[in-house]
Amino acid sequence: MKFSNRITATKASPIRRLMPFAIKALNEGKKIYPLNIGQPDIKTPPSFFKVFEDFDKEILAYDQSQGNPDLINAICNYYKNYNMDFEPDEILITNGGSEAILFTIIAVCDAGDTIIAPEPFYANYNGFASAVDVSIEGVETKAEEGFHLPPKSELVKKIKSNTKALIISNPSNPTGVVYTPGELKMLVEICTEHDLFIISDEVYREFVYDGLEFKSMGSFKEAQQRVVIIDSISKRYSACGARIGSIASKNKELINEIMKLCQGRLCVPTIEQLGAVELYKTSDSYFREVNAEYQKRRDIVYNALQKMDGVICREPKGAFYVSAKLPVDDAEKFIIWCLEKFEYNNETIMMAPLEGFYSTEGMGINGVRIAYILNTDELTKAMSVLKKALELYPGRK
Amino acid sequence: MKFSNRITATKASPIRRLMPFAIKALNEGKKIYPLNIGQPDIKTPPSFFKVFEDFDKEILAYDQSQGNPDLINAICNYYKNYNMDFEPDEILITNGGSEAILFTIIAVCDAGDTIIAPEPFYANYNGFASAVDVSIEGVETKAEEGFHLPPKSELVKKIKSNTKALIISNPSNPTGVVYTPGELKMLVEICTEHDLFIISDEVYREFVYDGLEFKSMGSFKEAQQRVVIIDSISKRYSACGARIGSIASKNKELINEIMKLCQGRLCVPTIEQLGAVELYKTSDSYFREVNAEYQKRRDIVYNALQKMDGVICREPKGAFYVSAKLPVDDAEKFIIWCLEKFEYNNETIMMAPLEGFYSTEGMGINGVRIAYILNTDELTKAMSVLKKALELYPGRK
């Protein structure tokens, strides 16, 4: 009995696979600042939990495979605020953004096909794709340029006859870049010229700072048949443990195809969907508050990183991540060293090695992703610990 | 832009795809007895909902990718009642049994590989497999023989060099057959001789009637490295809408491989897992009551079917399904006719066409799956309606 080649080729998540080192450090009594994972400390709006308290059915039955109709309507309404006009039959509810990505990849790619993506990109794109024999072809973006896109020619170079789609996350996990309208337009042009689907992962849509305005791929009417919007309530409403995501596309045929996969897995959790309906009613003031908080955190992290010798990054404009190059031989070794060998007043930090967010071999070796999901006091302390660690690390370069 | 071949080749669920006809009939004011879907009418134990009422955290955070440790321990304990000894690191919590099946198929099969299965089999095996380029090779079992297994030679005939696994559901969805210890032993022998994984879907483990004892594939110590147990709380505790399933295997390496997929999709709903912990504490008396109720229902349906001219089936011994051959030209046409053209005192029935539970073309054309998930009064009425429909159907043979 052998395992499949595709599963052995699938890499463990760079965000989660160093957990055993963290658990060991915790057991040794160290305090760890967890900057590795995008688990916000923001409170979930209480309206969500109210639904759980009030649920009065005696049988927890299946919901519809497409998703709860009230939730679908709530999402249609939500998109109207972003000038996107989706009909209920253009939406599917999924088990988190994760399932939305996996199902979309299966629907647009056969085994052996490729998807292009500016790299570094959300690490789990690699995992989902490789599990179903698809490869992500990375197009390099640079810390020095704030991870903005390279010229069109660089992107086009990566497109081959078996390229079926482009995938982006915008605002980006892991880099925090928010693509400009010009960059998005260029991507739309490329995908139109090369007849590619555009998978636009916009789960951080609300997390945009410095007064920037977010533009969705869904707002390009000329490309609406090729655009698939991936969404999730996890970050938007700090409800990561609900696992409610969605797919939206004006391409009804594509929705019908993906619907077959939704029927296969029967449905998404019934009560969690009811909770999500309430979340989508959350007032704008919630986002304004949350946004202001994240902007403060971004400032703390970015300003601290700027002052550390040899660290390279540009100010991130969205999501709650910053990717940076560190003056170290190997970021993964550095992170493990921080957990195993290092402490500063019995405290240490955990980050995600950036290498796992690339598909191109050898890229991102000295990069890390830092999630600024702690409060400002904690983040300030975490940055001092990081500074100290970089000073003491034997593999410093 | 073309969709993938694998998605276009994937068939819509036979259990759910006729829903539009049902919705139309409902809108016309007809009452439909829904015998098509395994949605039990049994109450979910209230301990589940208590967890939701009592949840007192303010942030709905991610849980661990492997699953909630308390739930994993609860499942280990539960298996001990069936003489199966699993360690916590041999269990993964999944988004329903559905995800458990999909992940296991990905982990043991590459694109182009095959899995053998006695057919008819749970229709969604086809869907999951075909979505990831795997085919299910059906081994015929017959209504006339109560869908018990054919001789070893018939099974072996279907094994090719690219066959990686056997999959069964036991008790079986859709046939209700409970395999004898002898049959299971034969399957273990075959899989050992041909070095195949054994994927044993035992989500109906408790639903066994007439005093029969259930034997799990997990009880064959000699095969424990090749056995993967698929499980779910959906039917066991009438909690279909929770979407909590699991994978159990003594093959720790396999668990580690599948864990990569679990990490990719981050986690399973946090609160639903806490609810599941409570469900696994449900007393045996619950199962005795539920079992007695299903046995009564089974009797009503089976006795009624026996008395209908031209209907072929044997007494099912487990799960809550019976598969039967009907005296009709085409069962799907018959089901649609029941919804569109037929009514008896303004009532009709919905069933699942059995053809979708086969992978061999042309099989199961005149078969249906009936789920006996209504109370005894309703089921008695539903059977009268079916009898009438069969008498009046123009395509009767």
Coordinates of N, CA, C and O in Angstrom, one line a residue, chain A residues 1-8 10-13 16-17 38-44 48-49 52-53 55 57-65 95 98 102 106-111 122 124 128 131-134 195-197 225-226 234-235 238-243 251 253-254 257 260-261 263-272, chain B residues 1-8 10-13 16-17 38-44 48-49 52-53 55 57-65 95 98 102 106-111 122 124 128 131-134 195-197 225-226 234-235 238-243 251 253-254 257 260-261 263-272:
Chain A
M1 N 0.8 -1.2 0.0 CA 0.0 0.0 0.0 C 0.9 1.2 0.0 O 1.6 1.5 0.9
K2 N 0.7 2.0 -1.0 CA 1.4 3.3 -1.1 C 0.4 4.4 -1.0 O -0.7 4.3 -1.5
F3 N 0.9 5.5 -0.5 CA 0.0 6.7 -0.6 C 0.1 7.3 -1.9 O 1.0 7.0 -2.7
S4 N -0.8 8.2 -2.3 CA -0.8 8.8 -3.6 C 0.4 9.7 -3.8 O 0.9 10.3 -2.8
N5 N 0.9 9.8 -5.0 CA 2.0 10.8 -5.2 C 1.5 12.2 -4.9 O 2.3 13.0 -4.4
R6 N 0.2 12.5 -5.2 CA -0.2 13.9 -4.9 C -0.3 14.2 -3.4 O 0.0 15.3 -3.1
I7 N -0.6 13.2 -2.6 CA -0.6 13.6 -1.2 C 0.8 13.7 -0.7 O 1.1 14.6 0.1
T8 N 1.7 12.8 -1.1 CA 3.1 12.9 -0.6 C 3.7 14.2 -1.1 O 4.6 14.8 -0.4
T10 N 2.2 17.0 -1.5 CA 1.5 18.1 -0.8 C 2.3 18.5 0.4 O 2.6 17.6 1.2
K11 N 2.6 19.8 0.5 CA 3.4 20.2 1.7 C 2.5 20.6 2.9 O 1.4 21.1 2.7
A12 N 3.0 20.3 4.0 CA 2.3 20.7 5.2 C 2.2 22.2 5.3 O 3.1 22.9 4.8
S13 N 1.2 22.8 5.9 CA 0.9 24.2 6.0 C 2.1 24.9 6.8 O 2.4 24.5 7.9
R16 N 0.9 26.2 10.1 CA 0.5 25.3 11.2 C 1.6 24.2 11.6 O 1.5 23.7 12.6
R17 N 2.5 24.0 10.6 CA 3.3 22.8 10.9 C 4.4 22.9 11.9 O 4.9 22.0 12.4
G38 N -3.5 33.8 11.4 CA -4.4 34.9 11.3 C -5.7 34.8 12.1 O -6.8 34.8 11.6
Q39 N -5.4 34.5 13.4 CA -6.6 34.4 14.3 C -6.8 35.7 15.0 O -6.0 36.0 16.0
P40 N -7.7 36.5 14.6 CA -7.9 37.8 15.2 C -8.3 37.7 16.7 O -9.0 36.7 17.1
D41 N -8.0 38.7 17.5 CA -8.4 38.7 18.9 C -9.6 39.6 19.0 O -10.1 39.9 20.1
I42 N -10.2 40.1 17.9 CA -11.4 41.0 17.9 C -12.6 40.1 18.3 O -12.7 39.0 17.8
K43 N -13.5 40.7 19.1 CA -14.7 39.9 19.5 C -15.6 39.7 18.3 O -15.8 40.6 17.5
T44 N -16.1 38.5 18.2 CA -17.2 38.2 17.2 C -18.4 39.0 17.6 O -18.8 39.0 18.8
F48 N -24.1 36.9 16.5 CA -23.8 35.5 16.1 C -24.2 34.5 17.2 O -24.9 33.5 16.9
F49 N -23.7 34.8 18.4 CA -24.0 33.8 19.5 C -25.5 33.8 19.9 O -26.0 32.8 20.3
F52 N -27.3 31.1 18.3 CA -27.1 29.8 18.9 C -27.9 29.6 20.1 O -28.5 28.5 20.4
E53 N -28.0 30.7 20.9 CA -28.8 30.6 22.1 C -30.3 30.4 21.8 O -31.0 29.7 22.5
F55 N -31.7 29.2 19.0 CA -32.1 28.1 18.0 C -33.2 27.2 18.7 O -32.9 26.6 19.7
K57 N -35.2 24.6 17.1 CA -35.6 23.4 16.5 C -35.1 22.2 17.3 O -34.1 22.3 18.0
E58 N -35.8 21.1 17.2 CA -35.4 19.9 18.0 C -34.5 19.0 17.2 O -33.9 18.1 17.7
I59 N -34.5 19.2 15.9 CA -33.7 18.4 15.0 C -32.7 19.2 14.3 O -33.1 20.2 13.6
L60 N -31.4 18.9 14.3 CA -30.4 19.7 13.6 C -30.3 19.0 12.2 O -29.5 18.1 12.0
A61 N -31.2 19.5 11.3 CA -31.3 18.9 10.0 C -30.3 19.5 9.0 O -29.7 20.5 9.2
Y62 N -30.1 18.7 7.9 CA -29.4 19.3 6.7 C -30.0 20.6 6.3 O -31.2 20.8 6.3
D63 N -29.1 21.5 5.8 CA -29.6 22.6 5.1 C -29.5 22.3 3.5 O -29.1 21.2 3.2
Q64 N -29.8 23.3 2.7 CA -29.7 23.1 1.3 C -28.3 23.0 0.8 O -27.4 23.7 1.4
S65 N -28.0 22.3 -0.2 CA -26.6 22.1 -0.6 C -26.0 23.5 -1.1 O -24.8 23.8 -0.9
N95 N -17.8 25.5 3.1 CA -17.2 25.3 4.3 C -15.9 26.1 4.4 O -14.8 25.7 4.1
S98 N -11.8 28.1 2.4 CA -11.0 26.9 2.0 C -11.7 26.0 0.9 O -11.2 25.7 -0.1
L102 N -10.9 25.2 -3.0 CA -10.7 23.8 -3.5 C -11.7 23.5 -4.6 O -11.3 23.0 -5.7
I106 N -11.0 22.6 -8.7 CA -11.4 21.4 -9.3 C -12.2 21.7 -10.5 O -12.1 21.0 -11.6
A107 N -13.1 22.7 -10.4 CA -14.0 23.0 -11.5 C -13.3 23.6 -12.7 O -13.8 23.5 -13.9
V108 N -12.2 24.3 -12.5 CA -11.6 25.0 -13.7 C -10.3 24.3 -14.2 O -9.9 24.6 -15.3
C109 N -9.8 23.4 -13.4 CA -8.5 22.7 -13.8 C -8.7 21.2 -13.7 O -9.2 20.7 -12.8
D110 N -8.1 20.6 -14.8 CA -7.9 19.2 -14.7 C -6.5 18.9 -14.2 O -5.7 19.8 -14.0
A111 N -6.3 17.6 -13.9 CA -4.9 17.2 -13.4 C -3.9 17.6 -14.5 O -4.1 17.4 -15.7
Y122 N -1.2 33.1 -0.7 CA -1.7 32.3 0.5 C -1.3 30.8 0.3 O -1.6 30.2 -0.7
N124 N -2.0 28.0 1.4 CA -2.9 26.9 1.2 C -3.4 26.7 -0.2 O -3.9 25.7 -0.6
F128 N -4.1 23.0 -1.7 CA -5.3 22.6 -2.4 C -5.0 22.1 -3.8 O -5.5 21.1 -4.3
A131 N -3.0 18.8 -4.0 CA -3.9 17.7 -3.7 C -4.7 17.2 -4.8 O -5.1 16.1 -4.9
V132 N -5.0 18.1 -5.8 CA -5.8 17.7 -7.0 C -5.0 17.9 -8.3 O -5.5 18.1 -9.3
D133 N -3.7 17.7 -8.1 CA -2.8 17.6 -9.3 C -2.7 18.9 -10.1 O -2.5 18.8 -11.3
V134 N -2.9 20.0 -9.5 CA -2.8 21.3 -10.2 C -1.5 22.0 -9.7 O -1.2 21.8 -8.5
D195 N -7.7 34.1 -22.1 CA -8.9 33.3 -21.7 C -8.8 32.5 -20.4 O -9.0 31.3 -20.4
L196 N -8.4 33.2 -19.4 CA -8.3 32.5 -18.1 C -9.4 32.9 -17.1 O -9.9 34.0 -17.2
F197 N -9.7 32.0 -16.2 CA -10.6 32.4 -15.1 C -9.8 33.3 -14.1 O -8.6 33.1 -14.0
Q225 N -17.9 37.1 -16.6 CA -18.1 35.7 -16.9 C -16.9 34.9 -16.4 O -16.9 33.7 -16.2
R226 N -15.7 35.5 -16.2 CA -14.5 34.8 -15.9 C -14.1 35.0 -14.4 O -13.2 34.4 -13.9
S234 N -14.8 34.6 8.2 CA -13.8 34.3 9.2 C -13.1 35.6 9.7 O -13.0 35.8 10.9
K235 N -12.6 36.4 8.8 CA -11.8 37.5 9.2 C -12.7 38.7 9.3 O -12.6 39.5 10.2
S238 N -14.5 38.2 12.5 CA -13.8 37.5 13.5 C -14.5 36.2 13.9 O -14.8 36.0 15.1
A239 N -14.9 35.4 12.9 CA -15.6 34.2 13.2 C -15.0 33.0 12.5 O -15.6 32.3 11.7
C240 N -13.6 32.9 12.8 CA -12.8 31.8 12.1 C -13.4 30.4 12.3 O -13.3 29.6 11.5
G241 N -13.9 30.2 13.5 CA -14.3 28.9 13.9 C -15.7 28.5 13.4 O -16.2 27.4 13.7
A242 N -16.3 29.4 12.6 CA -17.6 29.1 12.1 C -17.5 28.3 10.8 O -18.4 27.5 10.5
R243 N -16.5 28.6 10.0 CA -16.2 27.9 8.8 C -17.3 28.1 7.7 O -17.9 27.2 7.2
N251 N -21.0 33.8 -13.7 CA -21.0 32.7 -14.6 C -21.8 31.5 -14.0 O -21.4 30.7 -13.3
E253 N -23.2 29.0 -15.3 CA -22.8 27.6 -15.7 C -21.7 27.1 -14.7 O -21.8 25.9 -14.3
L254 N -20.8 27.9 -14.4 CA -19.7 27.5 -13.5 C -20.3 27.2 -12.1 O -20.0 26.2 -11.5
E257 N -21.9 23.9 -12.2 CA -20.9 22.8 -12.1 C -20.4 22.6 -10.7 O -20.3 21.5 -10.2
K260 N -22.5 20.7 -8.1 CA -22.4 19.2 -8.0 C -21.5 18.8 -6.9 O -21.8 17.8 -6.2
L261 N -20.5 19.5 -6.7 CA -19.6 19.2 -5.6 C -20.3 19.6 -4.2 O -20.1 18.9 -3.2
Q263 N -23.4 19.4 -3.7 CA -24.4 18.4 -3.4 C -23.7 17.2 -2.8 O -24.2 16.5 -2.0
G264 N -22.5 16.9 -3.4 CA -21.8 15.7 -2.9 C -21.5 15.8 -1.4 O -21.6 14.8 -0.7
R265 N -21.2 17.0 -0.9 CA -20.9 17.1 0.5 C -22.1 17.5 1.3 O -22.0 17.9 2.5
L266 N -23.2 17.5 0.7 CA -24.6 17.6 1.3 C -24.8 19.1 1.7 O -25.7 19.7 1.1
C267 N -24.2 19.6 2.7 CA -24.4 21.0 3.1 C -23.3 21.5 4.1 O -22.4 20.8 4.4
V268 N -23.5 22.7 4.4 CA -22.6 23.5 5.3 C -23.4 23.6 6.6 O -24.6 23.5 6.6
P269 N -22.7 23.7 7.8 CA -23.4 23.6 9.1 C -24.6 24.6 9.1 O -24.5 25.8 8.8
T270 N -25.7 24.0 9.5 CA -27.0 24.7 9.5 C -27.0 25.9 10.4 O -27.4 27.0 10.0
I271 N -26.7 25.7 11.7 CA -26.8 26.9 12.6 C -25.7 27.9 12.4 O -26.0 29.1 12.5
E272 N -24.5 27.5 12.0 CA -23.5 28.5 11.7 C -24.0 29.4 10.5 O -23.6 30.6 10.5
Chain B
M1 N -12.7 30.0 -22.0 CA -12.7 29.3 -20.7 C -13.6 28.1 -20.8 O -14.8 28.2 -21.0
K2 N -12.9 27.0 -20.5 CA -13.7 25.7 -20.4 C -13.6 25.2 -18.9 O -12.7 25.5 -18.2
F3 N -14.7 24.5 -18.5 CA -14.6 23.9 -17.2 C -13.8 22.7 -17.4 O -13.5 22.2 -18.5
S4 N -13.3 22.1 -16.2 CA -12.5 20.9 -16.3 C -13.3 19.7 -16.8 O -14.5 19.7 -16.6
N5 N -12.6 18.8 -17.4 CA -13.3 17.5 -17.8 C -13.8 16.8 -16.5 O -14.9 16.2 -16.6
R6 N -13.0 16.9 -15.4 CA -13.5 16.1 -14.3 C -14.7 16.7 -13.7 O -15.6 15.9 -13.2
I7 N -14.9 18.0 -13.8 CA -16.2 18.5 -13.2 C -17.4 18.2 -14.1 O -18.4 17.9 -13.6
T8 N -17.1 18.3 -15.4 CA -18.3 18.1 -16.3 C -18.6 16.6 -16.3 O -19.8 16.2 -16.4
T10 N -18.5 14.8 -13.6 CA -19.1 14.5 -12.3 C -20.6 14.6 -12.4 O -21.1 15.6 -12.9
K11 N -21.3 13.6 -11.9 CA -22.7 13.6 -12.0 C -23.3 14.3 -10.8 O -22.8 14.2 -9.7
A12 N -24.5 15.0 -11.0 CA -25.2 15.6 -9.9 C -25.7 14.5 -9.0 O -26.0 13.4 -9.5
S13 N -25.9 14.8 -7.7 CA -26.3 13.8 -6.8 C -27.7 13.3 -7.1 O -28.7 14.1 -7.2
R16 N -30.3 14.5 -4.5 CA -30.7 15.9 -4.4 C -31.1 16.6 -5.7 O -31.7 17.6 -5.7
R17 N -30.7 16.0 -6.9 CA -30.9 16.7 -8.1 C -32.3 16.8 -8.6 O -32.6 17.6 -9.5
G38 N -31.7 10.9 3.4 CA -31.6 10.3 4.7 C -31.6 11.3 5.8 O -30.6 11.4 6.6
Q39 N -32.6 12.1 5.9 CA -32.7 13.1 6.9 C -33.7 12.6 8.0 O -34.9 12.6 7.8
P40 N -33.1 12.1 9.1 CA -34.0 11.4 10.1 C -34.9 12.5 10.8 O -34.6 13.6 10.8
D41 N -36.1 12.0 11.2 CA -37.0 12.9 12.0 C -36.8 12.7 13.5 O -37.6 13.2 14.3
I42 N -35.8 11.9 13.8 CA -35.5 11.7 15.3 C -34.9 12.9 15.9 O -34.1 13.6 15.2
K43 N -35.3 13.2 17.1 CA -34.8 14.4 17.8 C -33.3 14.3 18.1 O -32.8 13.3 18.5
T44 N -32.5 15.4 17.8 CA -31.1 15.5 18.2 C -31.1 15.5 19.7 O -31.9 16.3 20.3
F48 N -26.7 18.4 22.9 CA -26.0 19.1 21.8 C -26.3 20.6 21.8 O -25.4 21.5 21.8
F49 N -27.6 20.9 21.9 CA -28.0 22.3 21.9 C -27.6 23.1 23.1 O -27.4 24.3 23.1
F52 N -24.5 24.9 22.7 CA -24.7 26.2 22.0 C -25.2 27.3 22.9 O -24.7 28.4 22.8
E53 N -26.1 26.9 23.7 CA -26.7 27.9 24.7 C -25.6 28.4 25.6 O -25.6 29.5 26.0
F55 N -22.2 28.3 25.4 CA -20.9 28.7 24.9 C -20.6 30.2 25.4 O -21.4 31.1 25.1
K57 N -17.5 32.0 25.2 CA -16.3 32.7 24.7 C -16.8 33.9 23.8 O -17.9 33.8 23.3
E58 N -16.0 34.9 23.8 CA -16.5 36.1 23.0 C -15.9 36.1 21.6 O -16.3 36.9 20.7
I59 N -15.0 35.2 21.3 CA -14.4 35.1 20.0 C -14.6 33.7 19.5 O -14.2 32.7 20.2
L60 N -15.1 33.5 18.3 CA -15.3 32.2 17.8 C -14.0 31.9 17.0 O -13.9 32.2 15.8
A61 N -13.0 31.3 17.7 CA -11.7 31.1 17.1 C -11.6 29.8 16.3 O -12.4 28.9 16.5
Y62 N -10.5 29.7 15.5 CA -10.2 28.4 14.9 C -10.0 27.3 16.0 O -9.5 27.6 17.1
D63 N -10.3 26.1 15.6 CA -9.9 25.0 16.5 C -8.7 24.4 15.8 O -8.2 24.8 14.8
Q64 N -8.1 23.3 16.5 CA -7.0 22.6 15.9 C -7.4 21.9 14.6 O -8.5 21.4 14.4
S65 N -6.4 21.8 13.6 CA -6.7 21.2 12.3 C -7.1 19.7 12.5 O -7.9 19.2 11.8
N95 N -15.1 17.7 8.2 CA -16.4 18.3 7.8 C -17.4 17.2 7.3 O -17.5 17.0 6.1
S98 N -18.5 13.2 4.6 CA -18.1 13.6 3.2 C -16.7 14.0 3.0 O -16.0 13.5 2.1
L102 N -13.6 12.2 0.8 CA -12.8 12.9 -0.2 C -11.3 12.9 0.2 O -10.5 12.6 -0.7
I106 N -8.2 11.1 -1.9 CA -7.0 11.8 -2.4 C -5.7 11.2 -1.9 O -4.7 11.1 -2.6
A107 N -5.8 10.8 -0.7 CA -4.5 10.3 0.0 C -4.1 8.9 -0.5 O -2.9 8.6 -0.5
V108 N -5.1 8.1 -1.0 CA -4.7 6.8 -1.4 C -4.7 6.6 -2.9 O -4.2 5.6 -3.5
C109 N -5.3 7.5 -3.7 CA -5.4 7.4 -5.1 C -4.8 8.6 -5.8 O -5.1 9.7 -5.5
D110 N -4.1 8.3 -6.9 CA -3.7 9.4 -7.8 C -4.7 9.4 -9.0 O -5.6 8.5 -9.1
A111 N -4.6 10.5 -9.8 CA -5.5 10.6 -10.9 C -5.4 9.3 -11.8 O -4.2 8.9 -12.0
Y122 N -23.0 4.1 -2.0 CA -23.4 5.5 -1.7 C -23.0 6.4 -2.9 O -21.8 6.5 -3.2
N124 N -22.5 9.4 -3.5 CA -21.5 10.5 -3.5 C -20.1 9.9 -3.6 O -19.2 10.7 -3.8
F128 N -17.3 12.2 -5.4 CA -16.0 12.6 -4.8 C -14.9 12.1 -5.7 O -13.9 12.7 -6.0
A131 N -14.5 13.8 -9.1 CA -14.0 15.2 -9.0 C -12.5 15.2 -8.9 O -11.8 16.2 -9.2
V132 N -11.9 14.1 -8.4 CA -10.4 14.0 -8.3 C -9.8 12.9 -9.2 O -8.8 12.3 -8.9
D133 N -10.5 12.6 -10.3 CA -10.0 11.8 -11.4 C -9.8 10.3 -10.9 O -8.9 9.6 -11.5
V134 N -10.6 9.9 -10.0 CA -10.6 8.5 -9.6 C -11.9 7.8 -10.1 O -12.9 8.4 -10.1
D195 N -3.0 -6.1 -1.8 CA -2.4 -4.9 -1.2 C -3.3 -3.6 -1.4 O -2.8 -2.6 -1.9
L196 N -4.5 -3.7 -1.0 CA -5.4 -2.5 -1.1 C -5.8 -1.9 0.2 O -5.8 -2.6 1.2
F197 N -6.0 -0.6 0.2 CA -6.6 0.0 1.4 C -8.1 -0.4 1.5 O -8.7 -0.7 0.5
Q225 N -3.4 -1.9 9.4 CA -2.7 -0.9 8.7 C -3.3 -0.5 7.4 O -3.0 0.6 6.9
R226 N -4.3 -1.3 6.9 CA -4.9 -0.9 5.6 C -6.3 -0.4 5.8 O -7.0 0.0 4.8
S234 N -23.9 12.5 12.0 CA -25.1 12.9 11.3 C -26.3 12.0 11.6 O -27.4 12.4 12.0
K235 N -26.1 10.7 11.4 CA -27.2 9.7 11.5 C -27.2 9.2 12.9 O -28.3 9.0 13.5
S238 N -28.7 11.9 14.9 CA -29.6 12.8 14.2 C -29.1 14.2 14.2 O -29.9 15.1 14.6
A239 N -27.9 14.4 13.8 CA -27.3 15.8 13.8 C -26.7 16.0 12.4 O -25.5 16.4 12.3
C240 N -27.5 15.9 11.4 CA -27.0 16.0 10.0 C -26.4 17.4 9.7 O -25.5 17.6 9.0
G241 N -27.1 18.4 10.3 CA -26.7 19.8 10.0 C -25.5 20.2 10.8 O -25.1 21.4 10.7
A242 N -24.9 19.3 11.6 CA -23.6 19.7 12.3 C -22.4 19.6 11.5 O -21.4 20.3 11.6
R243 N -22.4 18.6 10.5 CA -21.3 18.4 9.6 C -20.0 18.0 10.4 O -19.0 18.6 10.2
N251 N -3.0 3.3 10.8 CA -1.9 3.6 10.0 C -1.6 5.1 10.2 O -2.1 6.0 9.6
E253 N 1.0 6.8 9.5 CA 1.5 7.6 8.4 C 0.4 8.1 7.5 O 0.5 9.2 7.0
L254 N -0.6 7.3 7.3 CA -1.7 7.8 6.5 C -2.4 9.0 7.1 O -2.7 10.0 6.5
E257 N -0.4 12.0 6.5 CA -0.6 12.5 5.2 C -1.9 13.3 5.0 O -1.9 14.4 4.5
K260 N -2.3 16.8 6.3 CA -1.9 18.0 5.5 C -3.1 18.6 4.9 O -3.2 19.9 4.8
L261 N -4.0 17.8 4.5 CA -5.2 18.4 3.9 C -6.1 19.0 5.0 O -6.7 20.1 4.7
Q263 N -4.9 20.5 7.6 CA -4.3 21.8 7.9 C -4.6 22.9 6.8 O -4.9 24.0 7.1
G264 N -4.7 22.4 5.5 CA -5.0 23.3 4.4 C -6.4 23.9 4.6 O -6.6 25.1 4.4
R265 N -7.4 23.2 5.1 CA -8.7 23.8 5.3 C -8.9 24.3 6.8 O -10.0 24.6 7.2
L266 N -7.8 24.4 7.5 CA -7.7 25.0 8.8 C -8.4 24.3 9.9 O -7.7 23.7 10.8
C267 N -9.7 24.2 9.9 CA -10.4 23.4 11.0 C -11.8 23.2 10.6 O -12.3 23.6 9.6
V268 N -12.4 22.4 11.5 CA -13.9 22.1 11.4 C -14.6 23.0 12.4 O -13.9 23.4 13.4
P269 N -15.9 23.3 12.2 CA -16.5 24.3 13.1 C -16.3 24.0 14.6 O -16.5 22.9 15.1
T270 N -15.9 25.0 15.3 CA -15.5 24.9 16.7 C -16.6 24.5 17.6 O -16.5 23.5 18.4
I271 N -17.7 25.2 17.6 CA -18.8 24.9 18.5 C -19.5 23.6 18.2 O -19.8 22.8 19.1
E272 N -19.6 23.3 16.9 CA -20.2 22.0 16.6 C -19.4 20.8 17.1 O -20.0 19.8 17.5

